[in-house]
Amino acid sequence: MASSVLICDDSNMARKQVIRSLPEELSTDVTLATNGLEALEVLKNKHIDIMFLDLTMPELDGVGVLQNLKDNNLTNCAIFVISADVQPEMQSKVLDLGAKAFLRKPVQVDVLINHLQEHGFL
Amino acid sequence: MSGLETYCAEITDKLNCGILLLDVDLKLVMWNQFLEVHANKKLAEIAGQSIFSIFPELPQRWFERKITSVVQLGTPSFCSWEQRHHLFELPHTRPITTGSEFMAQNCTFSPIKRNNKIEHICILIEDVTDVCYYQSMLKKTMNDLALSNRIDGLTQIFNRKHWEDCLAQEFAKARRHDHKISLIMFDLDHFKLLNDKYGHQGGDRVLIDIAENVTSMLRLGDIFGRYGGEEFAIILPETDIKGASELADRLQKSINQADIIFQKNCIKTSVSIGVAELDKAESHYESLISKADIALYKAKSSGRNQFCVYE
Amino acid sequence: MPFSLDEDQLDCLQELINVAMGQASDQLARYLDTFVFLKVPNIELVKAEEFSKSLTGDNQSTAVVSQGFFGYEGIRGEALLVYQHKDSDHIADLLGYDPDELSDEEQLIDISSILTTTFLNVFARQIDNQLSYNAPKLLTSEQDSMSEYLDHLSFSWDIALKVNITYQVTDYSFNCDMILLIPESAIIDIKTVINRILEAL
């Protein structure tokens, strides 16, 4: 069965960059969210295997989403953070909060594929 | 060297500014003719030496940190004569007609990449002695001008316009911080008679002496100005009516006791003073002036040579 | 309006700026040995007559440093770094200088140049450009003089693209606003670049 994907980013361009980078087998079931609250809402109503999560967003930011999922023990979806905030402190913070990996913006196809392979999605 | 490179080298040597190339260990790689001439050292003899031994006057720690930012961040960095007159002690081309000993400089530090790695730092040194000289002349003139715009030519205290600007500011400050503020206005008694008797020069002498006398009795923050012909005014920040009245009392007595010497004459004079304090309800500083003015009028009509408080 | 950006163009510019800010902050954090907070930058068009107000607003800025930048394809503008008075004590510390090695003014100019050029270098790289910079200049350094300074200016532009970025450094509780201003003729050029990026998506 194909994996279901959620892309959460307030930027249309950033969402498109992720979609464009996805391999074909992951691009059949893609849901979009434009902030953290929307993402949590999607996760409540739909099974999601992989989430690509931005950090700096209005309403609820990416760290808020990770914290919320951790607090509520909702850890069955693999989260890949894709952010412009590449400071080491931020990277280790999101990994501590349960993200599978940290990817720098703008996302690069080969880097994305590598991470997906590493975590058994390809 | 190709033809174009020869041109470039020649042009570099013709430039009227210094070009200096360092490696990341701060050793001199090359410089152009401008620097060779101004530093009076042959490149062949000093290439490979540390920049600090060639220019011992450089602030070493500062310089190293500056270079670190260029190498680590890959960005240019600047050093302007306005903050640091010069970095390198070099002679300049106007030693006779300007006052400065060394060339005023604008320096630009740029990272130079080879194979995507920063291996050199280029320092561009522009001679801005001229700019520096004229800018400081301009600044001095502007300062003089600004000062003369605020000062009353005769008494050398603030003129009315500047004094009122100050009052507006002090008024706003007092309102903002809920502080007290008082005003003293005073007028020379029978100034016209004095002018008739001793002439205008005598009158001027009296105005000058009184301004000096009063200035010596004020605190640092008090603001003293000439309001009109023979009328003066003092802003007293953070002062209530009691403090202002005490000062008015001392001013009145001191002026009354003073002997003003003019052409071997001893002129005696007196002032009438009005005092007012800022009321919580007032929203314009002008009303403070009119209150002090009313009190001043009262002092005059009650026989002069005294102070009255607005109530 | 020839100068206004549509939703996609604005989103693209915002994302380019976010990425530039992120990488610049990372470089800065390493150089200054501290952590830099990222805030979402604010992008708007300002008219010349409203510019002074939008800049001074209610904050009492005490020092403003200006640095011009220019690159290929007509990309150019001016960066203004706006500081609050209380911050100036921390800058020498932050830069790793001894306070007596350089004046307050020089510290401001130094940090300004670092903030501007680090950010703009990353921005330029993303749009395959290369920028050059003027030497930074201290416009005003006394209280309340910013609005006074601006009042004396007559602008040669009617409209500018204004990008407001706030830098906040944790350990030294230092913050400053970096305001990028792109004059109207260069807005057209930047829109061309943005459209090219959007088409490639």
XYZ file of C-alpha atoms in Angstrom:
634
model
C 0.000 0.000 0.000
C 1.246 3.479 -0.850
C 2.184 5.699 2.080
C 0.069 8.718 2.897
C 1.946 12.013 3.051
C 1.172 15.301 4.811
C 3.055 18.474 3.869
C 2.740 21.266 6.391
C 4.206 24.642 5.412
C 2.740 28.139 5.288
C 4.521 28.812 2.010
C 2.929 27.663 -1.222
C 6.330 27.643 -2.895
C 7.867 25.500 -0.164
C 4.992 23.008 -0.420
C 5.485 22.840 -4.182
C 9.213 22.301 -3.730
C 8.494 19.271 -1.525
C 5.846 17.879 -3.872
C 8.218 18.242 -6.798
C 10.926 16.360 -4.904
C 8.714 13.400 -3.927
C 9.286 10.091 -5.724
C 6.297 8.830 -7.705
C 5.274 6.108 -5.242
C 4.790 8.749 -2.526
C 2.904 11.296 -4.591
C -0.456 9.543 -4.889
C -1.837 10.403 -1.455
C -0.665 13.884 -0.455
C -2.506 16.168 1.957
C -1.509 19.818 2.499
C -1.668 22.005 5.603
C -0.630 25.642 5.928
C 0.036 25.818 9.656
C 0.476 23.665 12.750
C -3.174 23.711 13.807
C -4.303 22.506 10.387
C -1.730 19.720 10.507
C -2.977 18.499 13.904
C -6.532 18.564 12.552
C -5.517 16.407 9.567
C -3.689 13.947 11.835
C -6.836 13.592 13.951
C -9.006 12.614 10.998
C -6.707 10.726 8.667
C -3.958 8.140 8.899
C -0.674 9.737 7.869
C 2.575 7.807 7.417
C 4.962 10.658 6.637
C 4.769 14.320 7.555
C 7.058 17.016 6.151
C 6.930 19.807 8.697
C 8.074 23.427 8.474
C 9.075 25.211 11.696
C 8.397 28.930 11.334
C 4.643 29.179 10.737
C 1.729 31.308 11.969
C -0.917 29.990 14.421
C 1.109 27.007 15.649
C 4.740 26.532 14.644
C 6.518 23.264 13.907
C 8.016 22.933 17.375
C 4.486 23.346 18.762
C 3.248 20.500 16.558
C 6.079 18.187 17.645
C 5.489 19.062 21.303
C 1.751 18.439 20.964
C 2.249 15.033 19.320
C 4.829 14.033 21.914
C 2.637 15.134 24.825
C -0.287 13.138 23.444
C 1.861 10.132 22.590
C 0.911 10.329 18.910
C 4.104 8.949 17.456
C 2.947 6.663 14.667
C 3.727 9.109 11.868
C 7.310 9.734 10.730
C 8.108 13.417 10.826
C 10.741 15.055 8.659
C 11.360 18.658 9.576
C 12.179 20.908 6.622
C 13.237 24.315 7.842
C 15.258 27.419 7.100
C 16.284 27.644 10.740
C 19.403 25.521 10.456
C 21.119 26.449 13.713
C 22.432 23.339 15.521
C 20.339 24.135 18.629
C 17.180 24.023 16.567
C 18.179 20.825 14.792
C 18.842 18.969 18.018
C 15.677 20.377 19.568
C 13.395 18.919 16.882
C 15.221 15.585 16.921
C 14.747 15.467 20.703
C 11.060 16.097 20.168
C 10.798 12.998 17.983
C 11.442 14.172 14.424
C 13.124 11.493 12.288
C 15.393 13.937 10.497
C 16.159 17.576 9.851
C 16.353 18.793 6.240
C 17.580 22.233 5.212
C 15.511 24.526 3.070
C 15.385 24.752 0.112
C 14.877 20.990 0.038
C 17.153 19.018 -2.315
C 15.767 15.962 -4.118
C 18.722 13.662 -3.399
C 18.797 14.596 0.285
C 15.084 13.921 0.621
C 15.347 10.542 -1.119
C 18.296 9.545 1.082
C 16.349 10.273 4.245
C 13.262 8.426 3.021
C 15.385 5.391 2.113
C 17.155 5.500 5.438
C 13.834 5.252 7.243
C 12.464 2.491 5.029
C 9.904 4.385 3.032
C 11.454 3.585 -0.346
C 51.047 37.156 -18.733
C 48.409 37.660 -21.388
C 47.910 41.086 -22.911
C 44.873 41.860 -20.795
C 46.613 40.819 -17.589
C 49.489 43.141 -18.358
C 46.984 45.940 -18.776
C 45.331 45.079 -15.472
C 48.665 45.054 -13.659
C 49.555 48.408 -15.149
C 46.180 49.911 -14.262
C 46.448 48.566 -10.715
C 49.752 50.402 -10.398
C 48.273 53.611 -11.773
C 45.367 53.663 -9.345
C 45.331 56.438 -6.830
C 44.482 54.076 -4.007
C 46.242 51.278 -2.206
C 45.642 47.621 -2.986
C 47.081 45.091 -0.611
C 46.719 41.304 -0.715
C 47.162 39.149 2.383
C 46.985 35.413 2.817
C 44.842 34.009 5.637
C 47.893 33.980 7.950
C 48.052 37.747 7.462
C 51.278 37.649 5.481
C 51.737 40.127 2.645
C 51.330 38.577 -0.809
C 51.427 41.734 -2.916
C 50.620 45.407 -3.000
C 50.419 47.995 -5.748
C 52.704 50.887 -6.562
C 50.626 53.343 -4.524
C 51.495 51.463 -1.337
C 55.066 50.794 -2.377
C 55.548 54.548 -2.751
C 53.581 55.640 0.304
C 54.983 53.021 2.650
C 58.393 53.505 1.014
C 59.210 49.788 1.044
C 60.004 47.477 -1.854
C 57.522 44.621 -2.279
C 60.318 42.189 -3.127
C 61.968 42.866 0.231
C 58.910 42.442 2.419
C 56.637 39.965 0.607
C 55.861 37.072 2.941
C 56.278 39.183 6.078
C 53.489 39.533 8.612
C 51.349 42.635 8.129
C 52.024 43.527 11.770
C 55.756 43.734 11.233
C 55.306 45.896 8.133
C 52.780 48.159 9.889
C 53.490 47.843 13.632
C 50.919 50.568 14.347
C 48.005 48.254 13.448
C 45.709 47.339 16.364
C 46.499 43.643 16.235
C 43.553 42.058 18.072
C 41.025 44.271 16.326
C 42.601 43.591 12.952
C 42.623 39.825 13.481
C 38.974 39.790 14.512
C 38.079 41.889 11.483
C 39.836 39.433 9.161
C 38.122 36.509 10.924
C 34.730 37.958 10.046
C 35.755 38.311 6.398
C 37.103 34.757 6.159
C 34.453 33.025 8.254
C 31.385 34.829 6.923
C 32.726 35.329 3.407
C 31.534 38.921 3.450
C 33.318 42.237 2.934
C 34.080 44.450 5.908
C 34.672 48.165 6.069
C 36.591 50.696 8.117
C 35.776 54.357 7.595
C 37.778 57.473 8.499
C 34.697 58.733 10.324
C 35.171 56.121 13.039
C 38.913 55.429 12.669
C 40.843 58.232 11.010
C 43.411 55.848 9.588
C 44.502 52.264 9.925
C 47.904 52.459 8.235
C 50.262 55.298 9.086
C 50.855 56.633 5.592
C 51.805 60.132 4.466
C 49.357 62.005 2.235
C 49.398 64.496 -0.590
C 48.272 67.594 1.305
C 50.790 67.848 4.146
C 51.015 71.616 3.715
C 47.392 72.721 3.428
C 45.694 70.390 5.907
C 46.381 69.815 9.549
C 46.497 66.019 9.662
C 49.715 64.060 9.950
C 48.580 60.798 8.356
C 46.399 59.984 5.363
C 42.733 59.652 6.338
C 41.527 56.330 4.955
C 38.503 54.345 3.924
C 39.471 50.685 3.955
C 37.548 47.785 2.443
C 38.389 44.181 3.321
C 37.202 41.672 0.722
C 37.435 37.884 0.687
C 39.157 36.494 -2.418
C 38.171 32.966 -3.392
C 40.234 30.346 -5.180
C 38.538 27.024 -5.960
C 35.574 27.964 -3.774
C 37.798 28.534 -0.763
C 38.834 31.865 0.694
C 42.612 31.957 0.460
C 43.303 35.686 0.393
C 42.008 38.970 1.739
C 42.229 42.085 -0.376
C 42.441 45.422 1.425
C 41.576 48.513 -0.538
C 42.897 51.758 0.946
C 41.395 55.022 -0.292
C 42.982 58.370 0.512
C 40.152 60.533 1.900
C 42.258 63.208 3.588
C 40.491 65.880 1.529
C 36.998 64.652 2.452
C 38.001 64.351 6.079
C 39.422 67.866 6.146
C 36.426 69.554 4.527
C 33.952 67.481 6.527
C 35.499 68.562 9.823
C 35.498 72.200 8.686
C 31.840 71.859 7.759
C 31.027 70.250 11.077
C 32.687 73.058 12.996
C 30.818 75.693 11.001
C 27.518 73.875 11.523
C 28.148 73.748 15.257
C 28.979 77.442 15.389
C 25.886 78.206 13.382
C 23.629 76.065 15.542
C 25.009 77.750 18.635
C 24.545 81.264 17.290
C 20.972 80.333 16.428
C 20.256 79.635 20.070
C 22.125 82.452 21.761
C 21.169 86.058 22.386
C 24.056 88.105 21.009
C 24.114 90.700 23.793
C 23.687 88.674 26.960
C 25.053 85.317 25.686
C 22.126 83.470 27.255
C 19.467 81.617 25.233
C 17.329 83.697 22.899
C 13.546 83.644 23.108
C 12.987 81.112 20.325
C 15.341 78.529 21.760
C 14.152 79.184 25.290
C 10.553 78.518 24.226
C 11.597 75.318 22.421
C 13.210 74.216 25.672
C 10.061 75.056 27.605
C 7.963 72.962 25.222
C 10.354 70.023 25.753
C 10.559 70.414 29.520
C 6.776 70.769 29.677
C 6.323 67.491 27.765
C 8.925 65.775 29.959
C 7.232 66.968 33.161
C 3.876 65.713 31.854
C 5.314 62.334 30.855
C 7.005 61.653 34.167
C 4.477 63.511 36.310
C 7.174 65.878 37.561
C 6.805 69.427 38.841
C 8.042 72.377 36.864
C 8.063 76.113 37.703
C 8.674 79.289 35.803
C 10.212 82.612 36.805
C 9.774 85.692 34.651
C 11.342 89.008 35.569
C 11.519 92.489 34.216
C 13.990 95.303 34.944
C 12.316 98.149 36.811
C 12.343 101.540 35.086
C 14.683 100.348 32.354
C 13.630 103.220 30.098
C 14.733 105.813 32.667
C 18.059 104.021 32.995
C 18.542 104.140 29.221
C 17.687 107.849 29.196
C 20.168 108.571 31.958
C 23.163 106.440 30.921
C 22.466 105.910 27.216
C 21.858 102.575 25.469
C 25.372 101.361 26.217
C 24.675 101.805 29.898
C 21.417 99.899 29.494
C 23.266 97.124 27.663
C 25.842 96.892 30.447
C 23.035 96.432 32.979
C 21.431 93.660 30.889
C 24.773 91.860 30.509
C 25.620 92.118 34.216
C 22.218 90.915 35.336
C 22.341 87.961 32.927
C 25.756 87.002 34.350
C 24.643 87.472 37.923
C 21.516 85.336 37.481
C 23.385 82.616 35.559
C 25.769 82.201 38.503
C 22.837 81.553 40.841
C 21.171 78.783 38.790
C 21.419 75.020 38.961
C 22.744 72.991 36.023
C 19.325 71.968 34.685
C 17.694 75.405 34.915
C 17.099 77.092 31.574
C 17.630 80.835 31.377
C 16.684 83.011 28.421
C 16.123 86.574 27.316
C 12.401 86.805 26.667
C 12.122 90.351 25.359
C 13.937 93.718 25.626
C 14.428 93.817 29.388
C 12.409 90.742 30.217
C 14.011 87.435 31.224
C 12.651 83.994 31.966
C 13.896 80.884 33.783
C 12.548 77.333 33.466
C 13.004 75.385 36.707
C 12.537 71.649 36.048
C 11.545 69.425 38.984
C 10.904 72.464 41.158
C 7.718 73.343 43.042
C 6.418 76.805 43.849
C 8.239 76.849 47.186
C 11.649 76.248 45.613
C 10.912 78.706 42.830
C 9.863 81.395 45.326
C 13.060 80.932 47.321
C 15.114 81.425 44.180
C 13.002 84.466 43.168
C 13.619 85.975 46.584
C 17.383 85.503 46.294
C 17.455 86.856 42.734
C 15.502 89.957 43.700
C 17.770 90.701 46.668
C 20.990 89.968 44.828
C 20.119 92.192 41.870
C 18.975 94.948 44.177
C 22.247 94.849 46.105
C 24.555 94.640 43.120
C 26.582 97.624 41.931
C 26.843 97.832 38.182
C 29.826 99.876 37.137
C 29.500 101.807 33.885
C 31.956 104.554 32.899
C 32.809 105.226 36.541
C 29.101 105.418 37.424
C 27.637 102.977 39.882
C 24.247 101.955 38.578
C 21.687 100.561 40.998
C 18.764 98.615 39.624
C 15.956 96.273 40.667
C 13.652 93.680 39.151
C 10.016 92.672 39.484
C 9.487 88.921 39.438
C 6.517 86.663 38.699
C 6.561 83.001 39.765
C 4.229 80.189 38.689
C 4.108 76.422 38.965
C 2.699 74.007 36.412
C -0.870 73.050 37.219
C -1.908 69.433 36.683
C -4.822 70.529 34.507
C -2.791 72.607 32.048
C -2.309 71.169 28.631
C -0.270 73.965 27.005
C 3.039 75.393 28.116
C 1.846 78.828 26.992
C -0.552 79.027 29.934
C 2.432 78.657 32.286
C 3.966 81.733 30.666
C 0.791 83.769 31.037
C 0.475 82.816 34.697
C 4.038 83.909 35.444
C 3.311 87.052 33.437
C 0.214 87.821 35.520
C 2.255 87.402 38.718
C 4.950 89.652 37.255
C 2.368 92.313 36.493
C 1.123 92.058 40.062
C 4.674 92.571 41.397
C 5.000 95.659 39.237
C 1.685 97.167 40.230
C 2.395 96.514 43.916
C 5.411 98.828 43.797
C 8.182 96.853 41.950
C 11.462 95.434 43.382
C 9.651 92.357 44.689
C 8.355 88.972 43.592
C 4.782 87.734 43.409
C 3.462 84.189 43.137
C 0.590 83.299 40.830
C -2.391 81.968 42.763
C -0.218 48.441 -10.055
C 3.077 47.571 -11.749
C 4.947 47.417 -8.444
C 2.640 45.272 -6.345
C 3.371 41.574 -5.931
C 0.650 38.962 -6.353
C 0.119 36.215 -3.791
C 2.517 33.736 -5.397
C 5.244 36.322 -5.918
C 4.943 37.492 -2.337
C 5.053 33.920 -1.063
C 8.142 33.218 -3.151
C 9.958 36.321 -1.927
C 8.985 35.506 1.645
C 10.385 31.992 1.304
C 13.635 33.250 -0.260
C 14.004 35.656 2.622
C 13.203 32.987 5.206
C 15.886 30.708 3.822
C 18.405 33.544 3.632
C 17.582 34.539 7.167
C 17.952 30.977 8.404
C 21.349 30.414 6.848
C 22.576 33.887 7.760
C 21.480 33.379 11.345
C 23.324 30.064 11.450
C 26.538 31.676 10.195
C 26.073 34.559 12.599
C 25.392 32.251 15.501
C 28.647 30.416 14.786
C 30.637 33.601 14.340
C 29.152 35.352 17.365
C 28.929 32.133 19.365
C 25.310 32.627 20.345
C 21.795 31.708 19.188
C 19.764 33.928 16.896
C 15.960 33.861 17.085
C 14.140 33.815 13.775
C 10.979 35.785 13.316
C 8.778 35.824 10.242
C 9.865 38.805 8.151
C 7.342 41.402 7.145
C 7.054 42.485 3.510
C 5.087 45.502 2.320
C 5.049 48.301 -0.210
C 5.555 51.754 1.282
C 4.887 55.137 -0.219
C 7.593 57.745 0.181
C 5.313 60.049 2.172
C 4.451 57.287 4.651
C 7.955 55.957 4.886
C 9.181 58.080 7.813
C 6.209 57.079 9.903
C 6.509 53.398 9.076
C 10.140 53.508 10.117
C 9.983 55.419 13.366
C 6.506 54.337 14.512
C 6.341 54.113 18.259
C 9.805 52.712 18.879
C 12.429 55.175 19.941
C 15.234 54.196 17.656
C 18.502 55.859 18.497
C 20.882 54.772 15.811
C 20.440 53.944 12.164
C 23.103 52.559 9.857
C 22.614 52.476 6.106
C 24.356 50.222 3.615
C 23.664 50.143 -0.114
C 23.789 46.948 -2.179
C 23.753 46.250 -5.886
C 24.038 43.217 -8.122
C 23.366 41.854 -11.592
C 19.981 42.119 -13.317
C 19.206 45.480 -11.709
C 18.885 44.107 -8.185
C 19.729 46.926 -5.809
C 18.537 48.707 -2.726
C 19.489 49.982 0.670
C 19.583 48.212 4.004
C 18.809 50.182 7.161
C 19.780 48.760 10.533
C 17.750 50.287 13.316
C 18.945 50.013 16.916
C 17.484 50.806 20.294
C 19.646 52.700 22.706
C 19.831 50.064 25.410
C 21.430 47.547 23.078
C 24.575 49.412 22.227
C 26.386 48.260 25.379
C 26.295 44.640 24.326
C 27.699 44.925 20.858
C 31.434 44.937 21.554
C 30.937 41.837 23.698
C 28.950 40.206 20.979
C 31.549 40.968 18.319
C 34.375 39.689 20.462
C 36.187 43.012 20.726
C 37.436 44.754 23.818
C 35.105 47.728 24.331
C 38.108 50.067 24.494
C 39.418 48.812 21.146
C 36.686 50.608 19.240
C 34.096 53.327 19.674
C 30.359 52.714 20.040
C 29.864 54.057 16.547
C 32.369 51.679 15.047
C 30.736 48.761 16.852
C 27.364 49.657 15.392
C 28.802 49.946 11.912
C 30.661 46.671 12.238
C 27.695 44.627 13.420
C 25.464 46.285 10.821
C 27.767 45.367 7.998
C 27.945 41.784 9.251
C 24.149 41.453 9.557
C 23.471 42.981 6.146
C 26.128 41.269 4.087
C 25.679 37.804 5.612
C 21.953 37.900 4.921
C 22.178 39.389 1.450
C 24.987 37.051 0.358
C 22.759 34.032 1.044
C 19.793 35.758 -0.574
C 21.857 36.511 -3.681
C 23.125 32.948 -3.923
C 19.541 31.653 -4.033
C 18.674 33.836 -6.988
C 22.009 33.074 -8.734
C 23.224 36.606 -8.225
C 26.200 38.279 -6.584
C 25.962 41.482 -4.616
C 28.425 44.250 -3.929
C 28.150 46.603 -0.991
C 28.863 50.183 -0.135
C 30.640 51.055 3.059
C 28.010 51.292 5.817
C 27.233 54.767 7.058
C 25.886 55.907 10.390
C 22.899 58.143 9.624
C 21.900 59.175 13.111
C 22.977 58.241 16.566
C 21.125 60.597 18.837
C 17.764 60.118 20.436
C 14.708 61.065 18.369
C 16.858 62.344 15.567
C 15.741 59.660 13.088
C 12.443 61.331 12.259
C 14.235 64.661 12.127
C 16.749 63.210 9.705
C 14.037 61.729 7.497
C 12.070 64.959 7.493
C 14.986 66.676 5.791
C 15.125 64.156 2.977
C 13.303 64.507 -0.254
C 12.908 61.096 -1.838
C 13.529 60.423 -5.480
C 11.114 57.486 -5.368
C 7.384 57.228 -4.786
C 7.101 53.626 -3.741
C 9.520 51.063 -2.319
C 9.404 47.427 -1.355
C 10.142 47.183 2.330
C 11.260 43.993 4.049
C 11.505 44.108 7.813
C 13.612 41.486 9.557
C 14.153 41.346 13.280
C 17.367 39.923 14.672
C 17.291 38.790 18.247
C 20.269 37.283 19.996
C 19.598 35.334 23.171
C 22.657 35.577 25.393
C 23.205 39.264 24.930
C 19.538 40.265 24.738
C 20.458 42.277 21.708
C 18.001 42.975 18.953
C 17.810 45.174 15.933
C 15.632 45.597 12.887
C 17.059 45.178 9.445
C 14.952 47.027 6.904
C 15.633 46.327 3.252
C 14.318 48.926 0.859
C 14.069 48.223 -2.836
C 13.263 51.347 -4.888
C 10.538 51.102 -7.497
C 12.691 50.628 -10.583
C 14.394 47.637 -8.940
C 11.053 46.121 -7.871
C 10.340 45.339 -11.524
C 13.714 43.597 -11.768
C 13.162 41.554 -8.651
C 9.726 40.542 -9.955
C 11.375 39.226 -13.116
C 13.671 37.079 -11.000
C 10.772 35.825 -8.869
C 8.707 34.926 -11.931
C 11.596 32.906 -13.305
C 11.806 30.934 -10.058
C 8.043 30.355 -9.990
C 8.021 29.127 -13.568
C 10.712 26.590 -12.778
C 8.628 25.056 -9.960
